[in-house]
CSV table of C-alpha atoms in Angstrom, one decimal:
chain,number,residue,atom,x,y,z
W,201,UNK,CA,57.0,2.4,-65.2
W,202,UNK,CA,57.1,5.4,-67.5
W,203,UNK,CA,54.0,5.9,-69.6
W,204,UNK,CA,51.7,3.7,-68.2
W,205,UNK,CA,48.6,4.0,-65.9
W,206,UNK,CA,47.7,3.1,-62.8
W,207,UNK,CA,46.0,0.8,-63.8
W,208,UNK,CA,47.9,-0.8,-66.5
W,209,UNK,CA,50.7,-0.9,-63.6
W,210,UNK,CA,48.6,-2.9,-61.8
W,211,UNK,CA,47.5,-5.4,-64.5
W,212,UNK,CA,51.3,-5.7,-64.9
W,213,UNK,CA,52.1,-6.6,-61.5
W,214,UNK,CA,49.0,-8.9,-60.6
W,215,UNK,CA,50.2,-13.0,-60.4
W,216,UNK,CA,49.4,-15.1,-63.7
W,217,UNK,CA,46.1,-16.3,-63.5
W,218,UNK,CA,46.3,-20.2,-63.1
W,219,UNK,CA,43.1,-20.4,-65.7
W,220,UNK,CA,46.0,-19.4,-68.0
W,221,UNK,CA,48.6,-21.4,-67.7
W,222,UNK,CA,48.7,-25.0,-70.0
W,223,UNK,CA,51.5,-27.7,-69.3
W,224,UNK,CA,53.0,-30.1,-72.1
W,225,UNK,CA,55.4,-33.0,-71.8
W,226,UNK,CA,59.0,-32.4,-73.7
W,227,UNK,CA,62.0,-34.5,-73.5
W,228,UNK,CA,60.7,-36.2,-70.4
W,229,UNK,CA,60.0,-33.0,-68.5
W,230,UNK,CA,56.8,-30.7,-67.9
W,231,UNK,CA,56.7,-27.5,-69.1
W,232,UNK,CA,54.4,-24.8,-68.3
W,233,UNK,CA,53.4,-22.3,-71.0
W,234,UNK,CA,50.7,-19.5,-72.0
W,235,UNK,CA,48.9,-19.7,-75.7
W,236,UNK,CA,49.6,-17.1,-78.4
W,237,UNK,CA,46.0,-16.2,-78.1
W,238,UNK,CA,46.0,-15.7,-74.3
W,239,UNK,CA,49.1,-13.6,-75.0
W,240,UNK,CA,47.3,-11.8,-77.4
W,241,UNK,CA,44.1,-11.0,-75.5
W,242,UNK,CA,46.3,-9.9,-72.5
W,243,UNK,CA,47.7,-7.6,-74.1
W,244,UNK,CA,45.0,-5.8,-75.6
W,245,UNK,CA,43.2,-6.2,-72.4
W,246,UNK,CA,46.2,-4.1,-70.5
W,247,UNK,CA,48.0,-2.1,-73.3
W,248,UNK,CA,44.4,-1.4,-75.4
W,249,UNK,CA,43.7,-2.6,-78.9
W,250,UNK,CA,45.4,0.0,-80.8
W,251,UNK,CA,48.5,0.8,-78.6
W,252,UNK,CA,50.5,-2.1,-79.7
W,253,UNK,CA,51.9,-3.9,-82.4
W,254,UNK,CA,53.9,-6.8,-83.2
W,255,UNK,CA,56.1,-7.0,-86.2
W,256,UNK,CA,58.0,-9.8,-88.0
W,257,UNK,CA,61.3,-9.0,-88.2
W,258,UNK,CA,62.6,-12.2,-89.4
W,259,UNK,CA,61.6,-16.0,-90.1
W,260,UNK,CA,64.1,-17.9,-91.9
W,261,UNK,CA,63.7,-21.7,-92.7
W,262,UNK,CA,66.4,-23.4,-91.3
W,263,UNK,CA,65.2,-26.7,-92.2
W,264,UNK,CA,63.1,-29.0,-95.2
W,265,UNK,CA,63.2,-32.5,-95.5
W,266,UNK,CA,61.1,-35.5,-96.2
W,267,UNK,CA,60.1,-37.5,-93.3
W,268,UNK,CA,57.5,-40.4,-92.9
W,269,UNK,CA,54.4,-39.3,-90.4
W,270,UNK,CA,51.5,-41.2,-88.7
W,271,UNK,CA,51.3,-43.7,-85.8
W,272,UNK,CA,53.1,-46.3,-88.3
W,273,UNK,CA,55.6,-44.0,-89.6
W,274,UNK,CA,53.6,-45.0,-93.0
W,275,UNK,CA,52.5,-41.6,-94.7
W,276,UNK,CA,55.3,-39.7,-96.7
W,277,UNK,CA,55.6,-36.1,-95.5
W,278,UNK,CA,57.1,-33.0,-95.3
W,279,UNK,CA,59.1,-31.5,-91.8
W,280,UNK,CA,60.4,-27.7,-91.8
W,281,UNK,CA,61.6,-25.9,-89.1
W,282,UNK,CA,61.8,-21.5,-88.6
W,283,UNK,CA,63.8,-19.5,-86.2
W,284,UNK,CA,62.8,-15.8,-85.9
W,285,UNK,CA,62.1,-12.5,-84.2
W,286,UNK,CA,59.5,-10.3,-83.7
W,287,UNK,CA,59.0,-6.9,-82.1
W,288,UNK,CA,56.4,-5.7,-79.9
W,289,UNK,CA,55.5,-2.0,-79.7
W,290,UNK,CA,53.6,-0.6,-76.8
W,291,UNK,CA,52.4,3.2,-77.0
W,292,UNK,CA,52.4,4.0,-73.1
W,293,UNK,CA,51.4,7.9,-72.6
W,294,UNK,CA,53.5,9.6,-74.5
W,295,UNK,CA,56.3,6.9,-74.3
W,296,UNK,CA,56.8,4.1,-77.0
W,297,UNK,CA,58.5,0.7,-75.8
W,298,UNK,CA,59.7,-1.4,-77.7
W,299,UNK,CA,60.8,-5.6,-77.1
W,300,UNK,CA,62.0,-8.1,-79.3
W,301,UNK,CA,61.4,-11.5,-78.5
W,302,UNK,CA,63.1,-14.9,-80.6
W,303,UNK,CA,61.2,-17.9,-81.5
W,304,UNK,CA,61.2,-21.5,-83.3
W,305,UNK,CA,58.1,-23.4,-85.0
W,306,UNK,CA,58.6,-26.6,-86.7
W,307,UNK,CA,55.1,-27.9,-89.1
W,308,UNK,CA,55.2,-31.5,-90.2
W,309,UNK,CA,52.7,-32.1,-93.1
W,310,UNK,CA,51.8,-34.0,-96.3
W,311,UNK,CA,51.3,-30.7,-98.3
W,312,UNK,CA,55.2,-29.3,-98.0
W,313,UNK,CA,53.3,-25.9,-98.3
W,314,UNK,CA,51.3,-26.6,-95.4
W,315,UNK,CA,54.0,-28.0,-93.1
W,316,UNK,CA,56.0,-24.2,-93.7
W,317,UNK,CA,52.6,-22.1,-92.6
W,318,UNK,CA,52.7,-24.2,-89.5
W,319,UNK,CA,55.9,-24.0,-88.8
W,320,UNK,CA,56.1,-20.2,-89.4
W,321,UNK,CA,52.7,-19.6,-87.4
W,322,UNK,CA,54.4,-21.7,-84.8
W,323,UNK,CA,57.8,-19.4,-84.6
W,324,UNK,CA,55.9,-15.7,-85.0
W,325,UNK,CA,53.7,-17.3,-81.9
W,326,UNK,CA,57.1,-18.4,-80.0
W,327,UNK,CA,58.7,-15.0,-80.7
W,328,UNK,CA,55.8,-12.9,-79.6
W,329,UNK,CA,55.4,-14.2,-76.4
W,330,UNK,CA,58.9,-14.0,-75.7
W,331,UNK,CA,58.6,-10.5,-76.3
W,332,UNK,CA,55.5,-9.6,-74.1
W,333,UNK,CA,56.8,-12.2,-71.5
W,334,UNK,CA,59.5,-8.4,-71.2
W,335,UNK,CA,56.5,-7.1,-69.2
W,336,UNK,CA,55.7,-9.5,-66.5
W,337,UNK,CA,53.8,-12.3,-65.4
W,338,UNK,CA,50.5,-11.8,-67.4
W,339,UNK,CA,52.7,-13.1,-70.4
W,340,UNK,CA,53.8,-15.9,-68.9
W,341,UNK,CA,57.4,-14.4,-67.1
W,342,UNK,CA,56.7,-16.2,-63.9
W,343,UNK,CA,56.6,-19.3,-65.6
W,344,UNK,CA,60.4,-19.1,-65.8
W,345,UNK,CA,60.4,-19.6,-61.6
W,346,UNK,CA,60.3,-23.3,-60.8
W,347,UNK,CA,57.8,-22.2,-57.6
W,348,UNK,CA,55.5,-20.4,-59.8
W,349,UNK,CA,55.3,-17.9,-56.6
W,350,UNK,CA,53.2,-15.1,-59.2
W,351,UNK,CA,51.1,-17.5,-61.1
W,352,UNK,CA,47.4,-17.7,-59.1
W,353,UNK,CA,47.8,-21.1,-56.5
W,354,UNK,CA,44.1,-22.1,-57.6
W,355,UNK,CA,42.7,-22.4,-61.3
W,356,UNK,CA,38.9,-19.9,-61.2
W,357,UNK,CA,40.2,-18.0,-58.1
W,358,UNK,CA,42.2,-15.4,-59.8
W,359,UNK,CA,42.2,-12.2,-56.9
W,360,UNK,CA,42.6,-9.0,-57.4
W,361,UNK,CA,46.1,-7.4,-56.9
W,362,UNK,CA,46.4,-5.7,-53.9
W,363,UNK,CA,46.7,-1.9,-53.3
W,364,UNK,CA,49.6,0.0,-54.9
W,365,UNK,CA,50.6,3.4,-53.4
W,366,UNK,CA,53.3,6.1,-55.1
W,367,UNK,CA,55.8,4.4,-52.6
W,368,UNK,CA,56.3,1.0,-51.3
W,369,UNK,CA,56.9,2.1,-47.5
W,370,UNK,CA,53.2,3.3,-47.7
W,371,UNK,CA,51.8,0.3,-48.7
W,372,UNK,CA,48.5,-1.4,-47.0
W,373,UNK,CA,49.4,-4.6,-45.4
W,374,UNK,CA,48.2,-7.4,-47.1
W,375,UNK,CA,45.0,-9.5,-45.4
W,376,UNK,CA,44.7,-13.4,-45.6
């Protein structure tokens, strides 16, 4: 990986930590995901505060319309929707890298003002992560693998990643 440390090679390459990973119910299944902010943090704790960026490159509505909200279906509302894209840039060394990632948010509110802000927080969140998941598991990749083989097995046991030498014939074998 060209431009980055050692170190940041490592972080890369080392499983998801369970502790990160949430689970929601959608259309009958569960899915597994990582928050924006635990995308965010992960990559300020690898790539450093100030050699990344993310960039909105576009958020379009794509949807407005009345709706009724509440339990009872009794309080008038507003429902938007947002598809977009943002761009992650990572300074690494003297190389820049660069990922785009696609996203939707949807933001169902009384205030029609307020449903768009969380529908557009909602899609700029989506995006980003799908842009950082370009760079492994610690932004949520090995969530796409039904076995979850890099994701930690145990929540508060996260271990560190084993060894790495300049070639993988030379690698220390692994202990239990």
């Amino acid at each position: 990986m060209i431009g980055f440390t050692e170190q940041q090679i490592i972080e890369l390459t080392a499983k998801l930590s369970r502790d990160h990973v949430k689970s929601r119910q959608q259309a009958g299944r569960t899915l597994s995901y990582i928050e924006g902010w635990v995308a965010i943090a992960e990559a300020n704790r690898i790539f450093g505060f100030d050699a990344w960026d993310r960039e909105t490159v576009e958020c379009r509505c794509v949807s407005e319309r009345e709706t009724m909200m509440g339990s009872n279906k009794d309080r008038p509302g507003w429902r938007v929707a947002y598809v977009g894209k943002v761009r992650v840039t990572v300074r690494a060394g003297t190389a820049t890298i660069v990922r785009d990632g696609t996203g939707y948010g949807s933001g169902i509110d009384a205030d029609v003002g307020e449903a768009h802000e969380s529908a557009i927080k909602e899609c700029e969140t989506a995006a980003m992560k799908r842009a950082l998941m370009t760079f492994g598991s610690q932004f949520g990749l090995a969530l796409y693998d039904r076995d979850q083989a890099e994701v930690e097995p145990v929540a508060g046991r996260r271990q560190p990643p084993p060894a790495r030498s300049a070639t993988p014939a030379q690698a220390p074998p692994l202990s239990p």
